[in-house]
Coordinates of C-alpha atoms in Angstrom, one line a residue:
X1 CA 0.5 0.0 0.1
X2 CA 1.5 3.6 -1.4
X3 CA 1.4 6.5 1.5
X4 CA 0.1 9.5 0.3
X5 CA 1.0 13.1 1.2
X6 CA -1.0 15.1 2.8
X7 CA -0.3 18.3 0.1
X8 CA -2.5 20.7 2.4
X9 CA -1.2 20.0 5.7
X10 CA 2.5 20.4 3.9
X11 CA 1.5 24.0 2.2
X12 CA -0.5 25.5 5.0
X13 CA 1.3 28.8 5.8
X14 CA 2.7 29.1 9.5
X15 CA 0.2 32.2 10.4
X16 CA 0.4 31.5 14.2
X17 CA 4.5 32.5 14.1
X18 CA 5.3 36.0 14.5
X19 CA 8.8 38.0 14.1
X20 CA 9.9 39.0 17.2
X21 CA 10.1 42.7 16.1
X22 CA 6.2 42.8 15.5
X23 CA 4.5 45.1 17.6
X24 CA 7.3 46.0 19.6
X25 CA 8.0 50.2 19.5
X26 CA 10.9 51.5 18.6
X27 CA 12.5 53.8 20.9
X28 CA 15.3 56.2 20.1
X29 CA 18.7 55.1 21.2
X30 CA 21.3 57.8 22.9
X31 CA 23.4 58.2 19.7
X32 CA 19.4 59.8 18.2
X33 CA 19.4 62.1 21.1
X34 CA 23.4 62.7 20.6
X35 CA 22.7 64.3 16.7
X36 CA 19.5 66.1 17.9
X37 CA 21.3 67.5 20.3
X38 CA 23.8 69.1 18.3
X39 CA 21.5 69.8 15.5
X40 CA 19.7 72.1 18.2
X41 CA 23.3 73.8 19.4
X42 CA 24.4 74.2 15.7
X43 CA 20.6 76.0 14.7
X44 CA 20.5 77.8 18.0
X45 CA 24.3 79.4 17.9
X46 CA 23.7 82.2 15.1
X47 CA 20.4 83.5 17.7
X48 CA 22.8 83.0 21.0
X49 CA 25.6 85.1 19.5
X50 CA 23.2 87.3 18.1
X51 CA 22.4 88.0 21.7
X52 CA 26.4 87.7 22.8
X53 CA 27.1 90.7 20.2
X54 CA 23.9 92.8 21.4
X55 CA 25.7 93.0 24.7
X56 CA 29.3 94.2 24.1
X57 CA 30.7 97.1 22.4
X58 CA 31.0 97.5 18.9
X59 CA 34.8 97.9 18.9
X60 CA 34.8 94.1 21.2
X61 CA 32.3 92.8 18.6
X62 CA 34.9 93.1 15.6
X63 CA 38.2 91.9 17.7
X64 CA 39.4 88.6 17.7
X65 CA 38.7 86.0 18.8
X66 CA 35.2 87.0 19.1
X67 CA 33.4 87.4 22.2
X68 CA 31.0 83.9 23.4
X69 CA 29.5 85.2 27.0
X70 CA 27.2 87.6 27.3
X71 CA 28.6 91.5 28.1
X72 CA 27.3 94.1 30.0
X73 CA 25.6 96.7 27.3
X74 CA 22.4 95.4 26.3
X75 CA 20.2 97.7 27.8
X76 CA 22.3 100.3 27.0
X77 CA 22.4 99.0 23.4
X78 CA 18.9 98.1 23.1
X79 CA 17.8 101.6 24.3
X80 CA 20.7 103.6 21.4
X81 CA 19.3 100.6 18.9
X82 CA 15.4 102.1 19.7
X83 CA 16.3 105.5 19.5
X84 CA 18.7 106.4 16.9
X85 CA 16.2 105.3 14.0
X86 CA 12.4 105.4 15.6
X87 CA 12.4 101.7 16.4
X88 CA 9.3 101.8 17.5
X89 CA 7.6 103.4 14.4
X90 CA 9.2 100.8 12.1
X91 CA 8.0 98.0 14.2
X92 CA 4.2 99.3 14.1
X93 CA 4.8 99.5 10.5
X94 CA 6.2 96.0 9.7
X95 CA 3.6 94.4 12.0
X96 CA 1.3 96.2 9.8
X97 CA 3.0 95.4 6.5
X98 CA 3.1 91.7 7.0
X99 CA -0.1 91.3 9.2
X100 CA -2.4 92.6 6.0
X101 CA -0.2 90.9 3.4
X102 CA -0.1 87.3 5.7
X103 CA -4.1 87.8 6.1
X104 CA -5.2 89.0 2.2
X105 CA -2.4 86.5 0.7
X106 CA -3.8 83.3 2.8
X107 CA -7.3 84.3 1.9
X108 CA -6.9 84.9 -1.5
X109 CA -4.9 81.6 -2.1
X110 CA -6.9 79.5 -0.1
X111 CA -10.3 80.8 -2.4
X112 CA -8.1 80.8 -5.8
X113 CA -6.7 77.1 -4.4
X114 CA -10.3 75.5 -4.2
X115 CA -11.6 77.1 -7.1
X116 CA -8.5 75.2 -8.9
X117 CA -8.8 72.2 -7.1
X118 CA -12.6 71.4 -7.3
X119 CA -14.6 74.1 -9.4
X120 CA -14.5 72.9 -13.2
X121 CA -14.8 76.0 -15.5
X122 CA -13.2 76.2 -18.9
X123 CA -9.7 77.6 -19.2
X124 CA -8.5 75.8 -15.8
X125 CA -5.2 74.8 -16.8
X126 CA -4.2 77.2 -18.8
X127 CA -4.7 79.8 -15.9
X128 CA -3.1 77.8 -13.9
X129 CA -0.2 77.4 -16.0
X130 CA -0.2 80.8 -16.1
X131 CA -0.3 81.3 -12.7
X132 CA 2.4 79.3 -11.6
X133 CA 4.6 80.8 -14.5
X134 CA 4.8 84.1 -12.9
X135 CA 6.9 82.5 -10.4
X136 CA 9.5 82.7 -13.0
X137 CA 9.3 86.3 -13.4
X138 CA 12.3 88.1 -11.1
X139 CA 11.0 90.6 -9.6
X140 CA 13.8 92.7 -10.3
X141 CA 11.8 93.1 -13.4
X142 CA 8.8 95.2 -12.4
X143 CA 10.4 97.4 -10.0
X144 CA 10.2 99.9 -12.3
X145 CA 7.2 100.0 -13.9
X146 CA 5.9 99.4 -10.5
X147 CA 7.6 102.3 -9.2
X148 CA 5.8 104.6 -11.5
X149 CA 2.7 103.7 -11.0
X150 CA 2.8 104.3 -6.9
X151 CA 4.2 107.8 -7.8
X152 CA 1.4 108.7 -10.2
X153 CA -0.9 107.8 -7.2
X154 CA 1.2 109.3 -4.5
X155 CA 1.7 106.4 -2.7
X156 CA 5.7 106.9 -2.5
X157 CA 6.7 106.3 1.4
X158 CA 3.6 105.6 2.5
X159 CA 2.7 101.6 3.2
X160 CA 0.0 100.9 0.9
X161 CA 3.0 101.1 -1.6
X162 CA 4.0 97.8 0.0
X163 CA 1.5 96.3 0.8
X164 CA -1.0 96.2 -2.4
X165 CA 1.4 94.6 -4.6
X166 CA 1.8 91.7 -2.1
X167 CA -2.2 90.8 -1.3
X168 CA -1.7 87.2 -3.4
X169 CA 1.3 85.3 -4.3
X170 CA 1.3 82.5 -6.7
X171 CA 2.5 80.4 -4.6
X172 CA 0.5 80.8 -2.3
X173 CA -1.9 79.6 -4.7
X174 CA -0.2 76.3 -6.4
X175 CA 0.6 75.8 -2.6
X176 CA -3.5 75.5 -1.9
X177 CA -4.1 73.9 -4.9
X178 CA -2.3 71.4 -4.5
X179 CA -3.6 70.4 -0.6
X180 CA -6.7 70.8 -1.3
X181 CA -6.7 68.4 -3.6
X182 CA -5.6 65.9 -1.6
X183 CA -7.5 67.2 1.7
X184 CA -10.6 68.2 0.6
X185 CA -13.3 64.9 -1.1
X186 CA -14.8 66.2 -3.7
X187 CA -17.8 63.9 -3.0
X188 CA -18.1 66.1 0.4
X189 CA -18.3 69.7 -1.5
X190 CA -21.1 68.0 -3.6
X191 CA -23.0 66.9 -0.7
X192 CA -22.7 70.5 0.7
X193 CA -24.6 72.2 -2.5
X194 CA -27.0 68.7 -2.3
X195 CA -28.0 70.6 0.9
X196 CA -28.9 73.6 -0.4
X197 CA -25.2 75.4 0.7
X198 CA -24.5 78.3 -1.6
X199 CA -20.6 78.8 -2.5
X200 CA -19.6 81.5 0.5
X201 CA -21.2 78.9 3.2
X202 CA -19.4 75.9 1.4
X203 CA -16.1 78.0 1.5
X204 CA -16.6 79.0 5.6
X205 CA -18.0 75.2 6.9
X206 CA -16.3 73.1 4.6
X207 CA -13.3 74.4 2.9
X208 CA -11.3 76.5 5.6
X209 CA -11.6 73.9 8.3
X210 CA -9.8 71.5 6.1
X211 CA -7.8 74.1 4.8
X212 CA -6.5 75.4 8.2
X213 CA -3.4 73.5 8.8
X214 CA -2.3 74.9 5.4
X215 CA -3.2 78.0 5.8
X216 CA -1.5 78.3 9.0
X217 CA 2.0 76.6 7.0
X218 CA 1.5 79.2 4.5
X219 CA 0.9 82.1 6.9
X220 CA 3.7 81.5 8.4
X221 CA 5.9 81.4 5.6
X222 CA 4.1 84.6 4.1
X223 CA 4.7 86.7 7.3
X224 CA 8.1 85.6 7.7
X225 CA 8.7 86.9 3.6
X226 CA 7.1 90.1 4.4
X227 CA 8.6 90.5 8.0
X228 CA 12.2 90.4 6.4
X229 CA 11.4 91.6 2.9
X230 CA 13.9 94.7 2.2
X231 CA 14.3 95.0 -1.3
X232 CA 11.2 96.9 -2.5
X233 CA 9.8 98.4 0.5
X234 CA 13.6 100.3 0.3
X235 CA 12.3 101.5 -2.6
X236 CA 9.0 102.6 -2.0
X237 CA 9.5 103.9 1.5
X238 CA 12.6 106.3 3.3
X239 CA 14.2 105.4 6.3
X240 CA 13.4 109.1 7.9
X241 CA 9.7 109.0 6.9
X242 CA 7.5 105.8 7.5
X243 CA 10.3 102.6 7.2
X244 CA 9.5 99.2 7.9
X245 CA 11.8 97.3 10.4
X246 CA 14.3 96.2 8.0
X247 CA 14.7 99.9 6.0
X248 CA 15.0 100.8 9.3
X249 CA 17.8 98.7 10.2
X250 CA 20.0 99.9 7.1
X251 CA 20.4 102.9 8.7
X252 CA 21.6 101.8 12.1
X253 CA 24.9 102.3 14.0
X254 CA 26.0 105.0 11.8
X255 CA 28.0 107.4 12.6
X256 CA 31.8 109.2 11.7
X257 CA 32.4 107.1 9.1
X258 CA 32.2 103.9 10.9
X259 CA 29.0 101.0 11.5
X260 CA 29.1 99.8 15.2
X261 CA 28.2 96.8 14.4
X262 CA 26.6 95.9 17.8
X263 CA 24.2 98.2 17.5
X264 CA 23.3 96.9 14.1
X265 CA 23.4 93.2 15.6
X266 CA 20.6 94.6 18.2
X267 CA 18.9 96.0 15.9
X268 CA 18.5 92.8 14.3
X269 CA 17.4 90.9 17.6
X270 CA 14.5 93.3 17.9
X271 CA 13.9 92.3 14.7
X272 CA 14.3 88.4 15.3
X273 CA 11.7 88.5 18.5
X274 CA 8.3 88.9 16.5
X275 CA 9.1 86.3 14.5
X276 CA 10.1 83.5 17.5
X277 CA 6.8 84.6 19.0
X278 CA 4.6 84.2 15.5
X279 CA 6.4 80.5 15.1
X280 CA 5.5 79.8 18.9
X281 CA 1.7 80.9 18.2
X282 CA 1.6 79.1 15.0
X283 CA 4.0 76.3 15.6
X284 CA 2.0 73.6 16.3
X285 CA -0.6 73.8 13.1
X286 CA 2.9 74.5 10.8
X287 CA 3.8 70.8 12.1
X288 CA 0.6 69.4 11.6
X289 CA 0.5 70.6 8.1
X290 CA 3.7 69.8 7.0
X291 CA 3.0 66.3 8.4
X292 CA -0.4 66.1 6.9
X293 CA -0.9 63.6 4.7
X294 CA 2.3 61.4 4.8
X295 CA 0.4 58.7 6.5
X296 CA -2.0 57.3 4.3
X297 CA -4.8 55.1 5.5

């Protein structure tokens, strides 16, 4: 009698055995914390040295070796820098300009991004390509015609000359469009229309809640760019008239044919503090927006 082999049992997969690492939570080792600590120190060192330089005299800052410990002149340099170029007025002007530019850019970019992502209309692809193509044009090419326009309008040395040309950005439109394509289901918009919601209600109750992480990221990027913008504000505004912070810093520390580097770095320190506060407020949303979509279900 011939023995028959049970092929079913022989070929049955071994599902009961799991890998030893399955389900185990991996923890960072000591090397990971060392590398993260070094990266944090390298990132924070420029800010620390800016604080150190702002607490010394101008002669001590340019000496070799450079100082690495704080000095006793921080309050004196802060007072001198604040009063030399009317830093308070420049700080208020920069806050107004950066705030208005950020709000308008985020609002208009979200609306345009939603239209390009979810609203079908003729010429949508060609119009989007035209918007993206404007990102390739250097901003220096528009300086002369733009300055002629604000001169004819009488806006030289006025804040609207800096705000109005920056109300919307092509990058913001493209950024919000790419985010809403993946994050906002088309069925959700169609369901809202079936329920009788008009366009403004859909934008307020559907689009804005979904786009909030990307709006926070875009707002952070635009605010930093508007806060640090120097080229166009330096042309449209004057340091003695109605300057923004970066324009005021251009004339800081000058006197007697020399530049006090300690005072200049003190002004740079003053201009950095509001950015740190903004990131502290929006940091959670920024990180959430960056990681949105990183894990797929």
